[in-house]
C-alpha positions as a Python dict, from the first residue, in 0.01 Angstrom:
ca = {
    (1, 'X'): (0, 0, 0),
    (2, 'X'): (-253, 137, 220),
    (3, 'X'): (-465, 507, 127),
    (4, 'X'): (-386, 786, 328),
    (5, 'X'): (-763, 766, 482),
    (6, 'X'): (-659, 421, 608),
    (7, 'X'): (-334, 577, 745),
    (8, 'X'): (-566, 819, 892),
    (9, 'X'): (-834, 569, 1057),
    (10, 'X'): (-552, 394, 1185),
    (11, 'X'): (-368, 671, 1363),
    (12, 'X'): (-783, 776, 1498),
    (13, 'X'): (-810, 404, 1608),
    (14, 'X'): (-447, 399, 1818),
    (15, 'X'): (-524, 727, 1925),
    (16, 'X'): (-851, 608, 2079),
    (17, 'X'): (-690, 275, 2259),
    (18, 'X'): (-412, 489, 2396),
    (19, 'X'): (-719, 711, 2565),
    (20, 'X'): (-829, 443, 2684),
    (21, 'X'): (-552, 275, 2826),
    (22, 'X'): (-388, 631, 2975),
    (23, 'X'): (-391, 523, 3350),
    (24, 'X'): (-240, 227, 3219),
    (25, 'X'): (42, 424, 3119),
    (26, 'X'): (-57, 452, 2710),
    (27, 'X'): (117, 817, 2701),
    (28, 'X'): (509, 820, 2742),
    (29, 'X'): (677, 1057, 2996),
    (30, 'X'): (945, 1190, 2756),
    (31, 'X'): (897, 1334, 2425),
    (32, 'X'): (988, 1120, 2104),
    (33, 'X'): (1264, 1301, 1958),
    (34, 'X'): (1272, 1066, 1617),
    (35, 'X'): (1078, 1050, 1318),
    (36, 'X'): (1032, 901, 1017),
    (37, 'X'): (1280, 1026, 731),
    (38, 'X'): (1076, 1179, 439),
    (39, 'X'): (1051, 862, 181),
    (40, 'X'): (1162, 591, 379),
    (41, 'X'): (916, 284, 417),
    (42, 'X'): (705, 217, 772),
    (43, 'X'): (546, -95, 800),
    (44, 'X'): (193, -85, 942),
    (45, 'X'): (95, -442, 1122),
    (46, 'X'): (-253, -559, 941),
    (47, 'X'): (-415, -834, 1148),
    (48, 'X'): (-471, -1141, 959),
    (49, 'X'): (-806, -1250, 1036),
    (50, 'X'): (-915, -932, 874),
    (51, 'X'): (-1054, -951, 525),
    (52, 'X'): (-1167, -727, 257),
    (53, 'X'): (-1508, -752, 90),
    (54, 'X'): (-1415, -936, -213),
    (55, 'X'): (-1272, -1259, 62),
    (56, 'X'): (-919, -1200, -73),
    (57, 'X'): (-657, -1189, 270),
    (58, 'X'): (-458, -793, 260),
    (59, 'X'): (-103, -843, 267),
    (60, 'X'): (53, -908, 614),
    (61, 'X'): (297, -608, 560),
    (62, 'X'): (234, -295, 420),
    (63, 'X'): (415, 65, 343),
    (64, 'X'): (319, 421, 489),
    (65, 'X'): (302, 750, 298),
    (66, 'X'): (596, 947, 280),
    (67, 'X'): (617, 1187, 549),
    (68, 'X'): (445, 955, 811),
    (69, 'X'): (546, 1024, 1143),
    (70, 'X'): (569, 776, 1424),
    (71, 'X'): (519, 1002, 1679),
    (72, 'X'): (103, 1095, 1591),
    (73, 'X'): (109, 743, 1753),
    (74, 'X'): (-84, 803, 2085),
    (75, 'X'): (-72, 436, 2208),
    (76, 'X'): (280, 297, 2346),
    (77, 'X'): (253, -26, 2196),
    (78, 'X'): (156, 52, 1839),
    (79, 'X'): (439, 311, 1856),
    (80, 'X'): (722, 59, 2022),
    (81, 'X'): (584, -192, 1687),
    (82, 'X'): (627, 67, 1467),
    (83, 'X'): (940, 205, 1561),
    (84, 'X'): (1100, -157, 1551),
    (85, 'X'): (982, -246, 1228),
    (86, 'X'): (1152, 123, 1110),
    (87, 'X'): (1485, 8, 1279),
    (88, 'X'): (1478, -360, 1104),
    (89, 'X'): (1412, -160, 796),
    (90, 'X'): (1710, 107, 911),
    (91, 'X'): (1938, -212, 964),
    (92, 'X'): (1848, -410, 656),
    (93, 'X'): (1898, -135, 427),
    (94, 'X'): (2228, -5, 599),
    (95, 'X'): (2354, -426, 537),
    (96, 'X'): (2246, -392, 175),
    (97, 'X'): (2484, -62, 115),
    (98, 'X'): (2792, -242, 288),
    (99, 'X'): (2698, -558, 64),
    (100, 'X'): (2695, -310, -242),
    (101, 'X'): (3045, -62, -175),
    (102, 'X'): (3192, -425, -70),
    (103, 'X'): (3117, -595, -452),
    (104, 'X'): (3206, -258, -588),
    (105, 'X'): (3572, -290, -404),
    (106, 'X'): (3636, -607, -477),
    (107, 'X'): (3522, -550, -853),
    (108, 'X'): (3709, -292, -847),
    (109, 'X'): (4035, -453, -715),
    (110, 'X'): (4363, -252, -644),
    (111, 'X'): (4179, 53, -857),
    (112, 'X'): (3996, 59, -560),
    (113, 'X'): (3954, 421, -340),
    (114, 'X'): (4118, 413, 21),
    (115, 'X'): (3867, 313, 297),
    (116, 'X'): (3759, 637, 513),
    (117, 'X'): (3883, 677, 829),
    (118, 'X'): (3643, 625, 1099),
    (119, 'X'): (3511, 896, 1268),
    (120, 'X'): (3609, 827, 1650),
    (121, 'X'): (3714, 1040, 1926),
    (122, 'X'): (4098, 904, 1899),
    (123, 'X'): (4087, 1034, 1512),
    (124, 'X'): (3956, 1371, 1598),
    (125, 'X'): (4185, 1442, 1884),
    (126, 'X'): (4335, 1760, 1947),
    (127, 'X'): (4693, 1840, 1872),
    (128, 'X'): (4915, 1878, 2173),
    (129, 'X'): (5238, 2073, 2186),
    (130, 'X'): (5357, 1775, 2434),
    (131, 'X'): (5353, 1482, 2192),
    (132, 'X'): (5679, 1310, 2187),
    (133, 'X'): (5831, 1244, 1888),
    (134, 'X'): (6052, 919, 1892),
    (135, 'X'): (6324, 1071, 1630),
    (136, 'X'): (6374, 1349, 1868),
    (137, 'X'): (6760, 1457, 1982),
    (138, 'X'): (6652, 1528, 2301),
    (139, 'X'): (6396, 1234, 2411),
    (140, 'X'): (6702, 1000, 2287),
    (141, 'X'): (6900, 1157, 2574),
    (142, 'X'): (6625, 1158, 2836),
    (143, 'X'): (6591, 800, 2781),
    (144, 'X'): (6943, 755, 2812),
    (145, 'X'): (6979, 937, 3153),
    (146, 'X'): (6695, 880, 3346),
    (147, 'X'): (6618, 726, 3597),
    (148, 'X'): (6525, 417, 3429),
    (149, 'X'): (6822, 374, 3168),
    (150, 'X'): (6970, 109, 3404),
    (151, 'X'): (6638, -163, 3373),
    (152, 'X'): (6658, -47, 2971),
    (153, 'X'): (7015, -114, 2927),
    (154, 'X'): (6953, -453, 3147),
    (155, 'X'): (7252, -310, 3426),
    (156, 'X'): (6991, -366, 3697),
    (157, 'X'): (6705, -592, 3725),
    (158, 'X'): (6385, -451, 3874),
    (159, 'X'): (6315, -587, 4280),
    (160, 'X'): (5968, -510, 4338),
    (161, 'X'): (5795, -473, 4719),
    (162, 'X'): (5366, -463, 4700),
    (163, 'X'): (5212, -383, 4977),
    (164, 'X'): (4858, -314, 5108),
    (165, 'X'): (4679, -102, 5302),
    (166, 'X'): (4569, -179, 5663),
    (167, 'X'): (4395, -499, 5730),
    (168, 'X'): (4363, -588, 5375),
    (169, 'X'): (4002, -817, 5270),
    (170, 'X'): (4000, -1127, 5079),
    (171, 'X'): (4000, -918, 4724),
    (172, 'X'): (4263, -730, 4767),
    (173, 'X'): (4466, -1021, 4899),
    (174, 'X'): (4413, -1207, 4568),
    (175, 'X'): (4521, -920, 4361),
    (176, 'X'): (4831, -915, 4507),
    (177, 'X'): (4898, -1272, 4516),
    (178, 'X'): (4828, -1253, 4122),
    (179, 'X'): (5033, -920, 4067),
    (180, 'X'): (5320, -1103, 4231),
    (181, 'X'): (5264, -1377, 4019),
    (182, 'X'): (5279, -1145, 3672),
    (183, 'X'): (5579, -942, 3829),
    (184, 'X'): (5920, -1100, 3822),
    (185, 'X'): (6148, -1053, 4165),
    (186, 'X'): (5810, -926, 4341),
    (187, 'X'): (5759, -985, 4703),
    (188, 'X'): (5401, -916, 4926),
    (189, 'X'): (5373, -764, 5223),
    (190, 'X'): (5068, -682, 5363),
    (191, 'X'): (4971, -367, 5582),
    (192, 'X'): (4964, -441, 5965),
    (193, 'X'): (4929, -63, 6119),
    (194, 'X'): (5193, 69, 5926),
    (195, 'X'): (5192, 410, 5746),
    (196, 'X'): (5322, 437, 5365),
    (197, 'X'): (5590, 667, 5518),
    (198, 'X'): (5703, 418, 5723),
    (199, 'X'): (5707, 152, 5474),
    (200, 'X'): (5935, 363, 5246),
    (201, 'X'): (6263, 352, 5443),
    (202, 'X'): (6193, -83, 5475),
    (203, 'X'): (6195, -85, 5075),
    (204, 'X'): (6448, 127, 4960),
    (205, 'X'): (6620, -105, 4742),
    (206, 'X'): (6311, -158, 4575),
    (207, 'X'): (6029, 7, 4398),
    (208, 'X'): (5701, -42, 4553),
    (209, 'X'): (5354, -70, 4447),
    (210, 'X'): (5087, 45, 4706),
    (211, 'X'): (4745, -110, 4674),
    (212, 'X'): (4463, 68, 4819),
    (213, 'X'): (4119, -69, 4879),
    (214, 'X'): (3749, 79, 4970),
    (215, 'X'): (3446, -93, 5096),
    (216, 'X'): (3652, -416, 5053),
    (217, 'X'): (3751, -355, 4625),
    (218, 'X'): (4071, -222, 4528),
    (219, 'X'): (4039, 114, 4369),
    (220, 'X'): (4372, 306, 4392),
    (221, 'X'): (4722, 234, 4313),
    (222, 'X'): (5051, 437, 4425),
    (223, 'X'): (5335, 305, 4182),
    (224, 'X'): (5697, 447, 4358),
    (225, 'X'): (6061, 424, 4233),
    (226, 'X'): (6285, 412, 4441),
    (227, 'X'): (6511, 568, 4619),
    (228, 'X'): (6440, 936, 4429),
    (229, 'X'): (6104, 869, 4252),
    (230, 'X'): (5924, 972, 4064),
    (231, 'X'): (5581, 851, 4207),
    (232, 'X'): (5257, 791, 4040),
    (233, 'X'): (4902, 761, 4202),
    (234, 'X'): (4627, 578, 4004),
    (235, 'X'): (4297, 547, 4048),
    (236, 'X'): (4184, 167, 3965),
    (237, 'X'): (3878, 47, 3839),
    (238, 'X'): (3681, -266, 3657),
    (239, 'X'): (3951, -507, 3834),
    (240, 'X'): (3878, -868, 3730),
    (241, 'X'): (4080, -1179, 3877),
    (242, 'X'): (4178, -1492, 3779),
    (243, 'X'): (3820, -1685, 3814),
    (244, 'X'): (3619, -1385, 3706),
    (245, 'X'): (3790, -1363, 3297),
    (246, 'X'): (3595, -1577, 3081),
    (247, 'X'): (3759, -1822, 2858),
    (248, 'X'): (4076, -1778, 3020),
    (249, 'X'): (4408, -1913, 3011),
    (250, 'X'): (4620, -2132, 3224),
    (251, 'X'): (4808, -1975, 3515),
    (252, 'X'): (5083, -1751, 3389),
    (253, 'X'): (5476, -1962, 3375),
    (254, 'X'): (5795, -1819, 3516),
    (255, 'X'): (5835, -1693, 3188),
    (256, 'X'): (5959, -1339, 3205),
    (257, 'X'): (5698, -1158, 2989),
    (258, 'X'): (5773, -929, 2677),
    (259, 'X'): (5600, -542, 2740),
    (260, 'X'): (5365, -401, 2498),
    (261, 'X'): (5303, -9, 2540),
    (262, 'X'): (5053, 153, 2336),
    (263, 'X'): (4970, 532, 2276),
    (264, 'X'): (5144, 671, 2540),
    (265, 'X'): (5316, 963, 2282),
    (266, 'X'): (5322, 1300, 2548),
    (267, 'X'): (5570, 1361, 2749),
    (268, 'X'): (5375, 1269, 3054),
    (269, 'X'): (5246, 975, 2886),
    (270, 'X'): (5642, 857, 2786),
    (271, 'X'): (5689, 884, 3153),
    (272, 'X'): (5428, 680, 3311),
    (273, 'X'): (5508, 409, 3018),
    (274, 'X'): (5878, 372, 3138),
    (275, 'X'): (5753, 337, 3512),
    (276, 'X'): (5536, 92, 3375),
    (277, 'X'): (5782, -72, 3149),
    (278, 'X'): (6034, -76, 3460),
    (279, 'X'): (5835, -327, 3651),
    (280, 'X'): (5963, -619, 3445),
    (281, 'X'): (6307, -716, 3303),
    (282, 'X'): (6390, -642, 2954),
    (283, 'X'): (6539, -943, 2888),
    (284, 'X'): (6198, -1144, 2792),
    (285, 'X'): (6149, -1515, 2772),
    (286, 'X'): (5996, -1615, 2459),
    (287, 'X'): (5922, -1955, 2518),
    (288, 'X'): (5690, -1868, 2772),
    (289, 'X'): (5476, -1677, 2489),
    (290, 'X'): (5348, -1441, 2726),
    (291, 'X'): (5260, -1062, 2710),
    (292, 'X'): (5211, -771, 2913),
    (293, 'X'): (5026, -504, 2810),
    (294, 'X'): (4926, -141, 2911),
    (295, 'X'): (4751, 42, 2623),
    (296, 'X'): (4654, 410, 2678),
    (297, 'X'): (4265, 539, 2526),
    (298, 'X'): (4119, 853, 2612),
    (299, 'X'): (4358, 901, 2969),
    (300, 'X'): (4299, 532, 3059),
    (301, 'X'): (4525, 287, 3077),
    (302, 'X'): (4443, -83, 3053),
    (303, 'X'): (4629, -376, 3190),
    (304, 'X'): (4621, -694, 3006),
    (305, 'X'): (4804, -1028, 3091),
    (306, 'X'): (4798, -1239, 2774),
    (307, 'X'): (4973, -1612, 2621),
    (308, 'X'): (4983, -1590, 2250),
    (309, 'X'): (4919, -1940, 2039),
    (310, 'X'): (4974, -2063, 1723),
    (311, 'X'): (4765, -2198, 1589),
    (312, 'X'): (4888, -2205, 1231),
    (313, 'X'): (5169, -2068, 1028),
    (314, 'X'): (4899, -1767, 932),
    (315, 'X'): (4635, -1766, 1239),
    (316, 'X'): (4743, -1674, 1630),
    (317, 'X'): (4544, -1716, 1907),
    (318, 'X'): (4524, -1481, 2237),
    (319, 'X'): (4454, -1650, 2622),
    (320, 'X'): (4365, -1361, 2833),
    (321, 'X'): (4566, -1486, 3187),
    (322, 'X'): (4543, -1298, 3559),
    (323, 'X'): (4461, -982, 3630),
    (324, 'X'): (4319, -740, 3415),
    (325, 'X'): (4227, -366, 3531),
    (326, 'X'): (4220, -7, 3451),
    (327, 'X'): (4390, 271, 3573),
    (328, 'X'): (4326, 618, 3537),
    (329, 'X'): (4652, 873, 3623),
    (330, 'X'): (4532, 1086, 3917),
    (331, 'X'): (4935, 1266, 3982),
    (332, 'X'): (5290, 1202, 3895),
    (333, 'X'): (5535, 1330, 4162),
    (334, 'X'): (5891, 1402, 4225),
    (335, 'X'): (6027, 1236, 4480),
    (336, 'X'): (5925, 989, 4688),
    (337, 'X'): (5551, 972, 4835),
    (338, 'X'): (5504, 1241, 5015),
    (339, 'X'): (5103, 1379, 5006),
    (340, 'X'): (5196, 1674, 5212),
    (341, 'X'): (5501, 1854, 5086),
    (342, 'X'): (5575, 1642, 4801),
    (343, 'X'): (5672, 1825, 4448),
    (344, 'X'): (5389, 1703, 4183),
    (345, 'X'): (5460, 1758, 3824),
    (346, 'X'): (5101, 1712, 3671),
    (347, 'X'): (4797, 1681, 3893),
    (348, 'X'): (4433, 1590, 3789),
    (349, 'X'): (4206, 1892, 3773),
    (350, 'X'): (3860, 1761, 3642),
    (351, 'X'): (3726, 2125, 3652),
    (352, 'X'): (4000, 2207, 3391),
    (353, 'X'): (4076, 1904, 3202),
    (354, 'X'): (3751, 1767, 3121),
    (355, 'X'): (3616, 2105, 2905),
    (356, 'X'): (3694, 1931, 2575),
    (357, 'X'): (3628, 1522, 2530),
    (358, 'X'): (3896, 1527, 2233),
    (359, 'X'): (4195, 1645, 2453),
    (360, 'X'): (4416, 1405, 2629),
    (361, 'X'): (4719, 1412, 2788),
    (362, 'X'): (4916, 1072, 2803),
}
């Protein structure tokens, strides 16, 4: 280990270089907000065609003095070294404590002590009064007399219109074309100089999903049941197509798809889940191994396409298929669309809603 008069020389020596090299830019513009933990080993670099007196080589590595503080390190690159051999040091000590509590488990066996629970932002959200509970009287007979109890008791099979806005680009098209494709009993129809309004009356024995695009990428989505609503308006975000997924799947079958919904437990999230769930027959297909899901995190929904494989009689595989996006819930309104005089239910007020990170609402 080195004295602290060598620590000293060397933090004089980098001090000097990083005079030296200031117009270079030696000094940082921000302030270095870390430092070294009291105890915890720094490795100082120790060139190697250095030698002591005596012709014997100093180690390659050594330790600091506890207490040592990375910033006194005037010179950028000393500092950068220095704080990257504290992070491998950070990393490798952080492995050997997981390596430890994981012998101690396993020696341990079923005497074990329950894992923690993570510390996330889903863990330590905030209790709402809205949260649905599935055992509930009430929700039992909402479900059973809305306006979706026909798809859920498989009376009615869902016809679905998409449309576009006006003069649609090449993205958007595609988007469609693959929506249509995921869909079952979907039919495109792209804008030509009609109004929304206009289009409603031409679809009324269908829902409708309105795709809306800006400088040429989709980024809104207007999801309407019809002929009495209720209407949702999306805003829609990170969309990928078919060519642009990575290891991806074959094109999806005719298969009707099973519907996975995930952590959608308010009220208003139990409502735009059954508008979502209403897009696709509830009488799935299997064979066709295929899956839709839309799984709710922190007021965003995500759309995944997926074939499940099995690949043994313990291990199953996922193939991501066409398209995936995210959608974030921007209204839900009674009614049919209607931006002027339309009824809305819940609107999104980012000046009131976004005061506390651990609060959702679907």
């Amino acid at each position: 280990s080195l004295m602290i008069s060598d620590v000293e020389h060397f933090i004089k020596g980098a001090n000097t270089m990083a005079k030296s090299g200031e117009k270079s830019g030696g000094h940082g513009k921000k302030s270095l907000k870390w430092k070294a933990a009291t105890g915890e080993l720094q490795e100082a670099p120790v060139a190697e065609h250095e030698a002591t007196e005596s012709g014997v080589q100093p180690p390659k590595m050594a330790t600091f003095p506890p207490g040592f503080s990375i910033p006194e390190i005037k010179n950028k690159q000393w500092r950068h070294l220095m704080f990257t051999r504290w992070k491998q040091q950070q990393r490798k000590e952080k492995l050997a404590a997981k390596k430890k509590l994981k012998n101690e488990r396993e020696a341990l066996g079923d005497k074990a002590p329950p894992k923690p629970i993570p510390k996330t932002i889903d863990s330590h959200r905030v209790y709402d009064e809205a949260k649905v509970d599935p055992n509930d009287e009430e929700v039992a007979y909402d479900e059973a007399t809305d306006e979706f109890a026909s798809y859920f008791n498989r009376q009615t099979s869902p016809k679905i219109l998409i449309t576009t806005s006006d003069r649609p680009h090449g993205r958007t098209v595609r988007l469609c074309e693959q929506l249509s494709t995921v869909t079952p009993n979907s039919h495109v129809y792209y804008g030509r100089g009609l109004a929304l309004k206009k289009i409603i009356p031409q679809c009324i024995s269908r829902d409708f999903i309105f795709v809306n695009e800006n400088h040429k990428t989709p980024n809104g989505l207007i999801l309407s049941h019809l002929p009495n609503g209720p209407t949702t308006h999306f805003k829609m975000s990170s969309v990928r197509l078919h060519k642009e997924i990575k290891r991806r799947g074959k094109d999806p079958t005719e298969h009707i798809p099973e519907v996975m919904l995930n952590n959608f437990t308010t009220w208003l999230g139990h409502s735009v889940g059954c508008m979502a769930a209403s897009l696709f027959p509830h009488n799935p297909k299997f064979i066709g191994r295929q899956v839709a899901t839309f799984h709710n995190q922190q007021n965003y929904t995500f759309f995944r396409f997926q074939r499940y494989l099995f690949k043994s009689e313990k291990k199953v595989g996922i193939q991501e298929l066409e398209p995936r996006f995210t959608l974030k819930l921007r209204s839900l309104q009674k009614g049919t669309f209607d931006s002027k005089y339309g009824e809305y239910e819940w609107v999104h007020k980012s000046w009131e809603m976004h005061t506390n990170r651990r609060k959702f609402y679907l």
